[in-house]
mmCIF file with all atom_site columns, C-alpha atoms in Angstrom:
data_model
loop_
_atom_site.group_PDB
_atom_site.id
_atom_site.type_symbol
_atom_site.label_atom_id
_atom_site.label_alt_id
_atom_site.label_comp_id
_atom_site.label_asym_id
_atom_site.label_entity_id
_atom_site.label_seq_id
_atom_site.pdbx_PDB_ins_code
_atom_site.Cartn_x
_atom_site.Cartn_y
_atom_site.Cartn_z
_atom_site.occupancy
_atom_site.B_iso_or_equiv
_atom_site.pdbx_formal_charge
_atom_site.auth_seq_id
_atom_site.auth_comp_id
_atom_site.auth_asym_id
_atom_site.auth_atom_id
_atom_site.pdbx_PDB_model_num
ATOM 1   C CA . MET A 1 1   ? 0.000   0.000   0.000  1.00 40.00 ? 1   MET A CA 1
ATOM 2   C CA . GLY A 1 2   ? 1.621   3.263   -1.065 1.00 44.00 ? 2   GLY A CA 1
ATOM 3   C CA . ASP A 1 3   ? 1.888   6.559   0.784  1.00 48.00 ? 3   ASP A CA 1
ATOM 4   C CA . ARG A 1 4   ? -1.018  7.949   -1.228 1.00 46.00 ? 4   ARG A CA 1
ATOM 5   C CA . SER A 1 5   ? -3.429  5.394   0.192  1.00 52.00 ? 5   SER A CA 1
ATOM 6   C CA . LEU A 1 6   ? -2.274  6.259   3.720  1.00 48.00 ? 6   LEU A CA 1
ATOM 7   C CA . MET A 1 7   ? -3.327  9.827   3.075  1.00 54.00 ? 7   MET A CA 1
ATOM 8   C CA . THR A 1 8   ? -6.519  9.155   1.130  1.00 72.00 ? 8   THR A CA 1
ATOM 9   C CA . ASP A 1 9   ? -7.909  6.062   2.849  1.00 93.00 ? 9   ASP A CA 1
ATOM 10  C CA . PRO A 1 10  ? -9.202  7.251   6.203  1.00 97.00 ? 10  PRO A CA 1
ATOM 11  C CA . LEU A 1 11  ? -9.779  3.705   7.440  1.00 97.00 ? 11  LEU A CA 1
ATOM 12  C CA . VAL A 1 12  ? -6.089  2.887   6.961  1.00 96.00 ? 12  VAL A CA 1
ATOM 13  C CA . ARG A 1 13  ? -5.215  6.057   8.826  1.00 95.00 ? 13  ARG A CA 1
ATOM 14  C CA . PHE A 1 14  ? -7.626  5.247   11.662 1.00 97.00 ? 14  PHE A CA 1
ATOM 15  C CA . ALA A 1 15  ? -6.341  1.668   11.924 1.00 97.00 ? 15  ALA A CA 1
ATOM 16  C CA . MET A 1 16  ? -2.746  2.898   12.163 1.00 96.00 ? 16  MET A CA 1
ATOM 17  C CA . GLU A 1 17  ? -3.733  5.372   14.859 1.00 97.00 ? 17  GLU A CA 1
ATOM 18  C CA . HIS A 1 18  ? -5.285  2.434   16.702 1.00 98.00 ? 18  HIS A CA 1
ATOM 19  C CA . GLU A 1 19  ? -1.903  0.709   16.635 1.00 98.00 ? 19  GLU A CA 1
ATOM 20  C CA . GLN A 1 20  ? -0.348  3.746   18.283 1.00 97.00 ? 20  GLN A CA 1
ATOM 21  C CA . ALA A 1 21  ? -3.053  3.735   20.961 1.00 98.00 ? 21  ALA A CA 1
ATOM 22  C CA . LEU A 1 22  ? -2.570  0.015   21.614 1.00 98.00 ? 22  LEU A CA 1
ATOM 23  C CA . ALA A 1 23  ? 1.170   0.555   22.121 1.00 98.00 ? 23  ALA A CA 1
ATOM 24  C CA . ALA A 1 24  ? 0.369   3.281   24.668 1.00 98.00 ? 24  ALA A CA 1
ATOM 25  C CA . LEU A 1 25  ? -2.086  0.951   26.417 1.00 98.00 ? 25  LEU A CA 1
ATOM 26  C CA . ASP A 1 26  ? 0.625   -1.701  26.716 1.00 98.00 ? 26  ASP A CA 1
ATOM 27  C CA . ARG A 1 27  ? 2.770   0.837   28.558 1.00 98.00 ? 27  ARG A CA 1
ATOM 28  C CA . LEU A 1 28  ? -0.146  1.903   30.760 1.00 98.00 ? 28  LEU A CA 1
ATOM 29  C CA . GLU A 1 29  ? -0.964  -1.669  31.747 1.00 98.00 ? 29  GLU A CA 1
ATOM 30  C CA . ARG A 1 30  ? 2.686   -2.479  32.517 1.00 98.00 ? 30  ARG A CA 1
ATOM 31  C CA . ALA A 1 31  ? 2.888   0.601   34.744 1.00 98.00 ? 31  ALA A CA 1
ATOM 32  C CA . ALA A 1 32  ? -0.355  -0.333  36.541 1.00 98.00 ? 32  ALA A CA 1
ATOM 33  C CA . THR A 1 33  ? 0.950   -3.846  37.156 1.00 98.00 ? 33  THR A CA 1
ATOM 34  C CA . ALA A 1 34  ? 4.242   -2.519  38.534 1.00 98.00 ? 34  ALA A CA 1
ATOM 35  C CA . LEU A 1 35  ? 2.428   -0.077  40.833 1.00 98.00 ? 35  LEU A CA 1
ATOM 36  C CA . THR A 1 36  ? 0.198   -2.861  42.125 1.00 98.00 ? 36  THR A CA 1
ATOM 37  C CA . ALA A 1 37  ? 3.261   -5.045  42.738 1.00 98.00 ? 37  ALA A CA 1
ATOM 38  C CA . GLY A 1 38  ? 4.742   -2.322  44.946 1.00 97.00 ? 38  GLY A CA 1
ATOM 39  C CA . ASP A 1 39  ? 7.599   -1.293  42.656 1.00 97.00 ? 39  ASP A CA 1
ATOM 40  C CA . PRO A 1 40  ? 9.026   2.190   43.270 1.00 98.00 ? 40  PRO A CA 1
ATOM 41  C CA . PRO A 1 41  ? 6.167   4.381   42.031 1.00 98.00 ? 41  PRO A CA 1
ATOM 42  C CA . GLU A 1 42  ? 7.828   7.373   40.392 1.00 98.00 ? 42  GLU A CA 1
ATOM 43  C CA . PRO A 1 43  ? 9.049   5.836   37.100 1.00 98.00 ? 43  PRO A CA 1
ATOM 44  C CA . HIS A 1 44  ? 5.698   4.114   36.623 1.00 98.00 ? 44  HIS A CA 1
ATOM 45  C CA . LEU A 1 45  ? 3.706   7.225   37.486 1.00 98.00 ? 45  LEU A CA 1
ATOM 46  C CA . ARG A 1 46  ? 5.846   9.100   34.938 1.00 98.00 ? 46  ARG A CA 1
ATOM 47  C CA . THR A 1 47  ? 4.853   6.481   32.336 1.00 98.00 ? 47  THR A CA 1
ATOM 48  C CA . VAL A 1 48  ? 1.190   6.873   33.274 1.00 98.00 ? 48  VAL A CA 1
ATOM 49  C CA . ARG A 1 49  ? 1.498   10.655  32.868 1.00 98.00 ? 49  ARG A CA 1
ATOM 50  C CA . GLU A 1 50  ? 3.081   10.213  29.425 1.00 98.00 ? 50  GLU A CA 1
ATOM 51  C CA . VAL A 1 51  ? 0.322   7.842   28.329 1.00 98.00 ? 51  VAL A CA 1
ATOM 52  C CA . ARG A 1 52  ? -2.299  10.196  29.757 1.00 97.00 ? 52  ARG A CA 1
ATOM 53  C CA . GLU A 1 53  ? -0.957  12.910  27.444 1.00 97.00 ? 53  GLU A CA 1
ATOM 54  C CA . THR A 1 54  ? -1.205  10.542  24.470 1.00 97.00 ? 54  THR A CA 1
ATOM 55  C CA . LEU A 1 55  ? -4.801  9.787   25.441 1.00 96.00 ? 55  LEU A CA 1
ATOM 56  C CA . LYS A 1 56  ? -5.667  13.458  25.839 1.00 95.00 ? 56  LYS A CA 1
ATOM 57  C CA . THR A 1 57  ? -4.055  14.510  22.569 1.00 96.00 ? 57  THR A CA 1
ATOM 58  C CA . THR A 1 58  ? -3.546  11.844  19.929 1.00 96.00 ? 58  THR A CA 1
ATOM 59  C CA . VAL A 1 59  ? -6.346  9.476   20.937 1.00 97.00 ? 59  VAL A CA 1
ATOM 60  C CA . ARG A 1 60  ? -8.821  12.281  21.596 1.00 97.00 ? 60  ARG A CA 1
ATOM 61  C CA . GLU A 1 61  ? -8.009  13.861  18.224 1.00 97.00 ? 61  GLU A CA 1
ATOM 62  C CA . HIS A 1 62  ? -8.512  10.469  16.587 1.00 98.00 ? 62  HIS A CA 1
ATOM 63  C CA . ASN A 1 63  ? -11.917 10.075  18.253 1.00 97.00 ? 63  ASN A CA 1
ATOM 64  C CA . ASP A 1 64  ? -12.908 13.629  17.307 1.00 97.00 ? 64  ASP A CA 1
ATOM 65  C CA . ASN A 1 65  ? -11.898 12.944  13.691 1.00 97.00 ? 65  ASN A CA 1
ATOM 66  C CA . GLU A 1 66  ? -14.026 9.791   13.611 1.00 97.00 ? 66  GLU A CA 1
ATOM 67  C CA . GLU A 1 67  ? -16.971 11.766  14.955 1.00 95.00 ? 67  GLU A CA 1
ATOM 68  C CA . ARG A 1 68  ? -16.506 14.668  12.522 1.00 95.00 ? 68  ARG A CA 1
ATOM 69  C CA . ALA A 1 69  ? -15.576 12.775  9.387  1.00 96.00 ? 69  ALA A CA 1
ATOM 70  C CA . LEU A 1 70  ? -16.569 9.103   9.497  1.00 96.00 ? 70  LEU A CA 1
ATOM 71  C CA . PHE A 1 71  ? -19.685 8.905   11.642 1.00 96.00 ? 71  PHE A CA 1
ATOM 72  C CA . PRO A 1 72  ? -21.686 11.559  9.742  1.00 94.00 ? 72  PRO A CA 1
ATOM 73  C CA . VAL A 1 73  ? -21.005 9.820   6.423  1.00 93.00 ? 73  VAL A CA 1
ATOM 74  C CA . LEU A 1 74  ? -22.004 6.469   7.909  1.00 92.00 ? 74  LEU A CA 1
ATOM 75  C CA . ALA A 1 75  ? -25.019 7.867   9.762  1.00 84.00 ? 75  ALA A CA 1
ATOM 76  C CA . GLU A 1 76  ? -27.551 6.763   7.145  1.00 70.00 ? 76  GLU A CA 1
ATOM 77  C CA . GLU A 1 77  ? -26.269 3.179   7.114  1.00 72.00 ? 77  GLU A CA 1
ATOM 78  C CA . VAL A 1 78  ? -24.844 2.377   10.549 1.00 79.00 ? 78  VAL A CA 1
ATOM 79  C CA . LEU A 1 79  ? -25.749 3.296   14.075 1.00 83.00 ? 79  LEU A CA 1
ATOM 80  C CA . CYS A 1 80  ? -22.615 5.044   15.357 1.00 92.00 ? 80  CYS A CA 1
ATOM 81  C CA . GLU A 1 81  ? -24.033 6.196   18.688 1.00 91.00 ? 81  GLU A CA 1
ATOM 82  C CA . PRO A 1 82  ? -22.519 3.299   20.696 1.00 94.00 ? 82  PRO A CA 1
ATOM 83  C CA . PHE A 1 83  ? -19.074 4.362   19.455 1.00 95.00 ? 83  PHE A CA 1
ATOM 84  C CA . ARG A 1 84  ? -19.755 8.006   20.390 1.00 95.00 ? 84  ARG A CA 1
ATOM 85  C CA . GLN A 1 85  ? -20.871 6.878   23.844 1.00 96.00 ? 85  GLN A CA 1
ATOM 86  C CA . GLU A 1 86  ? -17.635 4.937   24.280 1.00 97.00 ? 86  GLU A CA 1
ATOM 87  C CA . HIS A 1 87  ? -15.670 8.047   23.292 1.00 97.00 ? 87  HIS A CA 1
ATOM 88  C CA . LEU A 1 88  ? -17.500 9.941   26.062 1.00 97.00 ? 88  LEU A CA 1
ATOM 89  C CA . ARG A 1 89  ? -16.831 7.171   28.576 1.00 98.00 ? 89  ARG A CA 1
ATOM 90  C CA . LEU A 1 90  ? -13.142 7.223   27.633 1.00 97.00 ? 90  LEU A CA 1
ATOM 91  C CA . ARG A 1 91  ? -13.016 10.969  28.344 1.00 97.00 ? 91  ARG A CA 1
ATOM 92  C CA . GLU A 1 92  ? -14.621 10.365  31.741 1.00 98.00 ? 92  GLU A CA 1
ATOM 93  C CA . LEU A 1 93  ? -11.982 7.738   32.498 1.00 98.00 ? 93  LEU A CA 1
ATOM 94  C CA . GLU A 1 94  ? -9.235  10.154  31.402 1.00 97.00 ? 94  GLU A CA 1
ATOM 95  C CA . GLN A 1 95  ? -10.563 12.603  34.004 1.00 97.00 ? 95  GLN A CA 1
ATOM 96  C CA . ARG A 1 96  ? -10.620 9.881   36.652 1.00 98.00 ? 96  ARG A CA 1
ATOM 97  C CA . LEU A 1 97  ? -7.025  9.041   35.746 1.00 98.00 ? 97  LEU A CA 1
ATOM 98  C CA . ASP A 1 98  ? -6.106  12.725  36.143 1.00 97.00 ? 98  ASP A CA 1
ATOM 99  C CA . HIS A 1 99  ? -7.699  12.787  39.609 1.00 98.00 ? 99  HIS A CA 1
ATOM 100 C CA . ALA A 1 100 ? -5.969  9.552   40.606 1.00 98.00 ? 100 ALA A CA 1
ATOM 101 C CA . LEU A 1 101 ? -2.600  10.909  39.462 1.00 98.00 ? 101 LEU A CA 1
ATOM 102 C CA . GLU A 1 102 ? -3.051  14.191  41.320 1.00 97.00 ? 102 GLU A CA 1
ATOM 103 C CA . GLY A 1 103 ? -4.512  12.649  44.475 1.00 97.00 ? 103 GLY A CA 1
ATOM 104 C CA . PRO A 1 104 ? -2.679  11.833  47.678 1.00 98.00 ? 104 PRO A CA 1
ATOM 105 C CA . HIS A 1 105 ? -2.130  8.124   46.844 1.00 98.00 ? 105 HIS A CA 1
ATOM 106 C CA . PRO A 1 106 ? -1.583  7.756   43.090 1.00 98.00 ? 106 PRO A CA 1
ATOM 107 C CA . GLU A 1 107 ? 0.350   4.501   43.505 1.00 97.00 ? 107 GLU A CA 1
ATOM 108 C CA . ARG A 1 108 ? -2.846  2.989   44.958 1.00 98.00 ? 108 ARG A CA 1
ATOM 109 C CA . ASP A 1 109 ? -5.495  4.895   42.985 1.00 98.00 ? 109 ASP A CA 1
ATOM 110 C CA . VAL A 1 110 ? -4.040  4.832   39.461 1.00 98.00 ? 110 VAL A CA 1
ATOM 111 C CA . PRO A 1 111 ? -3.924  1.063   38.731 1.00 98.00 ? 111 PRO A CA 1
ATOM 112 C CA . PRO A 1 112 ? -7.671  0.300   38.846 1.00 98.00 ? 112 PRO A CA 1
ATOM 113 C CA . VAL A 1 113 ? -8.548  3.343   36.734 1.00 98.00 ? 113 VAL A CA 1
ATOM 114 C CA . ALA A 1 114 ? -5.730  2.591   34.289 1.00 98.00 ? 114 ALA A CA 1
ATOM 115 C CA . ARG A 1 115 ? -6.904  -1.016  33.882 1.00 98.00 ? 115 ARG A CA 1
ATOM 116 C CA . THR A 1 116 ? -10.529 0.022   33.351 1.00 98.00 ? 116 THR A CA 1
ATOM 117 C CA . LEU A 1 117 ? -9.543  2.643   30.786 1.00 98.00 ? 117 LEU A CA 1
ATOM 118 C CA . ALA A 1 118 ? -7.199  0.253   28.973 1.00 98.00 ? 118 ALA A CA 1
ATOM 119 C CA . GLY A 1 119 ? -9.828  -2.478  28.860 1.00 98.00 ? 119 GLY A CA 1
ATOM 120 C CA . LEU A 1 120 ? -12.503 -0.177  27.454 1.00 98.00 ? 120 LEU A CA 1
ATOM 121 C CA . LEU A 1 121 ? -10.195 1.343   24.862 1.00 98.00 ? 121 LEU A CA 1
ATOM 122 C CA . ARG A 1 122 ? -8.881  -2.071  23.743 1.00 98.00 ? 122 ARG A CA 1
ATOM 123 C CA . ASP A 1 123 ? -12.438 -3.376  23.337 1.00 98.00 ? 123 ASP A CA 1
ATOM 124 C CA . HIS A 1 124 ? -13.475 -0.193  21.526 1.00 98.00 ? 124 HIS A CA 1
ATOM 125 C CA . ILE A 1 125 ? -10.553 -0.460  19.099 1.00 98.00 ? 125 ILE A CA 1
ATOM 126 C CA . ARG A 1 126 ? -11.301 -4.129  18.461 1.00 98.00 ? 126 ARG A CA 1
ATOM 127 C CA . ARG A 1 127 ? -14.959 -3.348  17.652 1.00 97.00 ? 127 ARG A CA 1
ATOM 128 C CA . GLU A 1 128 ? -13.962 -0.563  15.291 1.00 97.00 ? 128 GLU A CA 1
ATOM 129 C CA . ASP A 1 129 ? -11.241 -2.590  13.567 1.00 97.00 ? 129 ASP A CA 1
ATOM 130 C CA . ASP A 1 130 ? -13.234 -5.823  13.336 1.00 97.00 ? 130 ASP A CA 1
ATOM 131 C CA . VAL A 1 131 ? -16.773 -4.528  12.792 1.00 95.00 ? 131 VAL A CA 1
ATOM 132 C CA . LEU A 1 132 ? -17.134 -0.819  12.055 1.00 96.00 ? 132 LEU A CA 1
ATOM 133 C CA . PHE A 1 133 ? -14.256 -0.288  9.627  1.00 96.00 ? 133 PHE A CA 1
ATOM 134 C CA . PRO A 1 134 ? -14.927 -3.363  7.441  1.00 96.00 ? 134 PRO A CA 1
ATOM 135 C CA . LEU A 1 135 ? -18.609 -2.438  7.386  1.00 94.00 ? 135 LEU A CA 1
ATOM 136 C CA . ALA A 1 136 ? -17.762 1.158   6.492  1.00 95.00 ? 136 ALA A CA 1
ATOM 137 C CA . ARG A 1 137 ? -15.482 0.017   3.679  1.00 95.00 ? 137 ARG A CA 1
ATOM 138 C CA . GLU A 1 138 ? -18.211 -2.219  2.278  1.00 94.00 ? 138 GLU A CA 1
ATOM 139 C CA . LEU A 1 139 ? -21.064 0.275   2.619  1.00 93.00 ? 139 LEU A CA 1
ATOM 140 C CA . LEU A 1 140 ? -19.253 3.434   1.588  1.00 94.00 ? 140 LEU A CA 1
ATOM 141 C CA . GLY A 1 141 ? -17.059 2.144   -1.211 1.00 94.00 ? 141 GLY A CA 1
ATOM 142 C CA . ALA A 1 142 ? -14.364 4.304   -2.727 1.00 93.00 ? 142 ALA A CA 1
ATOM 143 C CA . GLU A 1 143 ? -16.667 7.290   -3.193 1.00 94.00 ? 143 GLU A CA 1
ATOM 144 C CA . GLY A 1 144 ? -17.820 7.331   0.418  1.00 94.00 ? 144 GLY A CA 1
ATOM 145 C CA . LEU A 1 145 ? -14.293 6.910   1.714  1.00 95.00 ? 145 LEU A CA 1
ATOM 146 C CA . GLU A 1 146 ? -13.243 9.867   -0.411 1.00 94.00 ? 146 GLU A CA 1
ATOM 147 C CA . ARG A 1 147 ? -15.994 11.906  1.280  1.00 94.00 ? 147 ARG A CA 1
ATOM 148 C CA . VAL A 1 148 ? -14.607 10.913  4.676  1.00 95.00 ? 148 VAL A CA 1
ATOM 149 C CA . ALA A 1 149 ? -11.067 11.794  3.557  1.00 95.00 ? 149 ALA A CA 1
ATOM 150 C CA . SER A 1 150 ? -12.332 15.107  2.225  1.00 95.00 ? 150 SER A CA 1
ATOM 151 C CA . ARG A 1 151 ? -14.005 15.903  5.546  1.00 94.00 ? 151 ARG A CA 1
ATOM 152 C CA . LEU A 1 152 ? -10.709 15.191  7.317  1.00 94.00 ? 152 LEU A CA 1
ATOM 153 C CA . ALA A 1 153 ? -8.745  17.318  4.841  1.00 92.00 ? 153 ALA A CA 1
ATOM 154 C CA . SER A 1 154 ? -11.211 20.203  5.054  1.00 87.00 ? 154 SER A CA 1
ATOM 155 C CA . ARG A 1 155 ? -10.493 20.417  8.762  1.00 70.00 ? 155 ARG A CA 1
ATOM 156 C CA . GLY A 1 156 ? -6.761  20.585  8.185  1.00 60.00 ? 156 GLY A CA 1
ATOM 157 C CA . GLU A 1 157 ? -6.348  16.915  9.047  1.00 45.00 ? 157 GLU A CA 1
ATOM 158 C CA . ALA A 1 158 ? -4.596  15.797  5.859  1.00 43.00 ? 158 ALA A CA 1
ATOM 159 C CA . VAL A 1 159 ? -1.652  14.346  7.759  1.00 42.00 ? 159 VAL A CA 1
ATOM 160 C CA . SER A 1 160 ? -0.645  10.870  6.795  1.00 40.00 ? 160 SER A CA 1
ATOM 161 C CA . ALA A 1 161 ? -1.111  8.232   9.448  1.00 39.00 ? 161 ALA A CA 1
ATOM 162 C CA . GLU A 1 162 ? 2.449   7.118   8.814  1.00 34.00 ? 162 GLU A CA 1
ATOM 163 C CA . SER A 1 163 ? 3.848   10.455  9.959  1.00 34.00 ? 163 SER A CA 1
ATOM 164 C CA . ARG A 1 164 ? 1.675   10.423  13.080 1.00 38.00 ? 164 ARG A CA 1
ATOM 165 C CA . VAL A 1 165 ? 2.473   6.924   14.217 1.00 37.00 ? 165 VAL A CA 1
ATOM 166 C CA . ARG A 1 166 ? 5.929   7.051   15.735 1.00 35.00 ? 166 ARG A CA 1
ATOM 167 C CA . GLY A 1 167 ? 7.300   3.894   17.195 1.00 35.00 ? 167 GLY A CA 1
ATOM 168 C CA . GLY A 1 168 ? 3.927   2.395   18.064 1.00 38.00 ? 168 GLY A CA 1
ATOM 169 C CA . GLY A 1 169 ? 2.762   1.318   14.648 1.00 37.00 ? 169 GLY A CA 1
ATOM 170 C CA . PRO A 1 170 ? 2.860   -2.081  13.061 1.00 36.00 ? 170 PRO A CA 1
ATOM 171 C CA . PRO A 1 171 ? 5.989   -3.305  11.284 1.00 32.00 ? 171 PRO A CA 1
ATOM 172 C CA . GLY A 1 172 ? 6.681   -1.503  8.037  1.00 33.00 ? 172 GLY A CA 1
ATOM 173 C CA . GLY A 1 173 ? 4.243   1.297   8.902  1.00 35.00 ? 173 GLY A CA 1
ATOM 174 C CA . ARG A 1 174 ? 1.368   -0.668  7.445  1.00 35.00 ? 174 ARG A CA 1
ATOM 175 C CA . PRO A 1 175 ? -1.983  -1.391  9.030  1.00 41.00 ? 175 PRO A CA 1
ATOM 176 C CA . PRO A 1 176 ? -2.656  -4.955  10.133 1.00 41.00 ? 176 PRO A CA 1
ATOM 177 C CA . ARG A 1 177 ? -3.850  -7.238  7.342  1.00 37.00 ? 177 ARG A CA 1
ATOM 178 C CA . ARG A 1 178 ? -7.464  -8.224  7.400  1.00 35.00 ? 178 ARG A CA 1
ATOM 179 C CA . PRO A 1 179 ? -8.537  -11.738 6.398  1.00 36.00 ? 179 PRO A CA 1
#
C-alpha cells in the first residue's frame, strides 16, 4: 500500500492510529501492574502521565476525527451512537485518571482506573477494527471513503497516518492485514 493510500484512505489512517493507541495501552498496563506489585512508584507514574498525554491529545483527536468525518457519512447506514458513547466514557476515564494521578495516593489509585480505561479502549478499538471499519469500507465504497477523507482534509487533518504513528505502529508502517 503506497503513501497515497495512507493519506486518502481514512480507514487505513484510523487503523494505524489504533496501533499507536494500543502501544500506549501496553505501557499503561505495565505501569499499573508494577504499581500494584509495589515497585518504586515514580518511574511508573511518569509512564502513566506520558500515556495520559497521548490519550488526551492523539487518541482524543482520533476520536474527534471519527466523529466529525466518518460517523456523519455512515449515519444513514450504521448506528454510530454506541461508538460516540464509548468516546465519552473514555473521556470520563481520562478525568478519573487525572484525579488519581493528582490525588494523595496515586500509587494505589491509578492502577484500577488505568486497567478500566485500557480495557474499554482495547475493546473499543477491536470493535472498530473488526466490525465498524470493514462495514464502512463495504457500505461506503471508494466514493464514500473519499468523502470521509475530504471531511478530514477540510479540517486541516490531511496528515498521513504514517507520519503520526511514531514507534507504536505495526511493522513496516502498514496497518494490520485483514482476512
